[in-house]
PDB file of C-alpha atoms in Angstrom:
ATOM      1  CA  GLU A   2      -0.014   0.010   0.013  1.00  0.00           C
ATOM      2  CA  ARG A   3       2.860   2.360   0.848  1.00  0.00           C
ATOM      3  CA  GLY A   4       5.267   0.992  -1.716  1.00  0.00           C
ATOM      4  CA  ILE A   5       7.305  -1.007   0.796  1.00  0.00           C
ATOM      5  CA  GLU A   6       8.331  -4.483  -0.255  1.00  0.00           C
ATOM      6  CA  ILE A   7       8.463  -6.995   2.596  1.00  0.00           C
ATOM      7  CA  TRP A   8      11.059  -9.704   2.629  1.00  0.00           C
ATOM      8  CA  ALA A   9      11.271 -12.387   5.316  1.00  0.00           C
ATOM      9  CA  THR A  10      13.826 -14.965   6.428  1.00  0.00           C
ATOM     10  CA  ALA A  11      12.859 -18.664   6.199  1.00  0.00           C
ATOM     11  CA  VAL A  12      14.642 -21.987   6.205  1.00  0.00           C
ATOM     12  CA  SER A  13      13.495 -22.590   2.625  1.00  0.00           C
ATOM     13  CA  GLY A  14      14.253 -19.109   1.364  1.00  0.00           C
ATOM     14  CA  ASP A  15      16.341 -17.911  -1.576  1.00  0.00           C
ATOM     15  CA  ASP A  16      20.043 -17.271  -1.361  1.00  0.00           C
ATOM     16  CA  PRO A  17      20.353 -13.529  -0.664  1.00  0.00           C
ATOM     17  CA  ARG A  18      23.606 -13.103  -2.627  1.00  0.00           C
ATOM     18  CA  GLY A  19      22.926 -11.150  -5.747  1.00  0.00           C
ATOM     19  CA  ALA A  20      19.325 -10.313  -4.797  1.00  0.00           C
ATOM     20  CA  GLU A  21      18.226  -6.965  -6.217  1.00  0.00           C
ATOM     21  CA  LEU A  22      17.104  -4.763  -3.346  1.00  0.00           C
ATOM     22  CA  PRO A  23      13.871  -2.866  -3.614  1.00  0.00           C
ATOM     23  CA  ASP A  24      13.899   0.902  -3.390  1.00  0.00           C
ATOM     24  CA  ARG A  25      11.893   0.687  -0.190  1.00  0.00           C
ATOM     25  CA  GLY A  26      11.944  -2.515   1.793  1.00  0.00           C
ATOM     26  CA  LEU A  27      11.431  -4.122   5.135  1.00  0.00           C
ATOM     27  CA  LEU A  28      13.313  -7.205   6.282  1.00  0.00           C
ATOM     28  CA  LEU A  29      11.685  -9.507   8.794  1.00  0.00           C
ATOM     29  CA  LEU A  30      13.925 -11.803  10.852  1.00  0.00           C
ATOM     30  CA  GLY A  31      12.652 -14.515  13.193  1.00  0.00           C
ATOM     31  CA  GLY A  32      14.096 -15.924  16.360  1.00  0.00           C
ATOM     32  CA  GLU A  33      16.583 -18.769  16.299  1.00  0.00           C
ATOM     33  CA  ALA A  34      14.208 -21.440  17.672  1.00  0.00           C
ATOM     34  CA  ALA A  35      10.796 -20.624  16.197  1.00  0.00           C
ATOM     35  CA  GLY A  36      11.537 -18.352  13.272  1.00  0.00           C
ATOM     36  CA  LEU A  37       8.820 -16.064  11.994  1.00  0.00           C
ATOM     37  CA  ASP A  38       5.111 -16.673  12.278  1.00  0.00           C
ATOM     38  CA  PRO A  39       4.027 -18.468   9.030  1.00  0.00           C
ATOM     39  CA  THR A  40       1.514 -15.727   8.275  1.00  0.00           C
ATOM     40  CA  LEU A  41       4.295 -13.177   8.104  1.00  0.00           C
ATOM     41  CA  THR A  42       6.361 -15.423   5.825  1.00  0.00           C
ATOM     42  CA  GLU A  43       3.426 -16.083   3.531  1.00  0.00           C
ATOM     43  CA  ALA A  44       2.573 -12.368   3.303  1.00  0.00           C
ATOM     44  CA  SER A  45       6.157 -11.487   2.242  1.00  0.00           C
ATOM     45  CA  ALA A  46       7.096 -10.749  -1.353  1.00  0.00           C
ATOM     46  CA  ARG A  47      10.259 -12.836  -1.029  1.00  0.00           C
ATOM     47  CA  THR A  48      11.870 -15.159   1.489  1.00  0.00           C
ATOM     48  CA  LEU A  49      15.608 -15.362   2.041  1.00  0.00           C
ATOM     49  CA  ALA A  50      17.856 -17.876   3.749  1.00  0.00           C
ATOM     50  CA  LEU A  51      21.553 -17.795   4.517  1.00  0.00           C
ATOM     51  CA  PRO A  52      23.424 -20.778   3.105  1.00  0.00           C
ATOM     52  CA  LEU A  53      24.896 -22.544   6.149  1.00  0.00           C
ATOM     53  CA  ALA A  54      27.838 -24.948   6.344  1.00  0.00           C
ATOM     54  CA  SER A  55      27.093 -28.622   6.800  1.00  0.00           C
ATOM     55  CA  GLY A  56      26.194 -29.342  10.456  1.00  0.00           C
ATOM     56  CA  VAL A  57      25.224 -25.724  11.256  1.00  0.00           C
ATOM     57  CA  GLU A  58      21.554 -25.642  12.246  1.00  0.00           C
ATOM     58  CA  SER A  59      21.016 -21.917  12.848  1.00  0.00           C
ATOM     59  CA  LEU A  60      22.588 -18.612  13.763  1.00  0.00           C
ATOM     60  CA  ASN A  61      21.791 -16.121  16.509  1.00  0.00           C
ATOM     61  CA  VAL A  62      19.392 -13.574  15.067  1.00  0.00           C
ATOM     62  CA  SER A  63      21.915 -10.713  15.466  1.00  0.00           C
ATOM     63  CA  ALA A  64      24.674 -12.733  13.640  1.00  0.00           C
ATOM     64  CA  ALA A  65      22.138 -13.791  10.954  1.00  0.00           C
ATOM     65  CA  ALA A  66      21.083 -10.155  10.471  1.00  0.00           C
ATOM     66  CA  ALA A  67      24.659  -9.006  10.086  1.00  0.00           C
ATOM     67  CA  ALA A  68      25.548 -11.770   7.588  1.00  0.00           C
ATOM     68  CA  LEU A  69      22.274 -11.255   5.665  1.00  0.00           C
ATOM     69  CA  LEU A  70      22.637  -7.520   5.371  1.00  0.00           C
ATOM     70  CA  TYR A  71      26.237  -7.891   4.325  1.00  0.00           C
ATOM     71  CA  SER A  72      25.320 -10.382   1.594  1.00  0.00           C
ATOM     72  CA  LEU A  73      22.693  -7.991   0.243  1.00  0.00           C
ATOM     73  CA  LEU A  74      25.204  -5.150  -0.253  1.00  0.00           C
TER      74      LEU A  74
END
């Protein structure tokens, strides 16, 4: 409605590297254990996931946010 594109993080999301950022966007990040509420993920224009090394289950949300934002630049 206000021209803001919403992106969310999800386990089955796209690799963020090389993603073309919208002019106006909002990035939703979920907690390490539960992630985002499914209704938020479903309402998002795009879902992103960081590729993790084998054996790594998840990252702390602050570490994930830093890595995700870096990969989008």
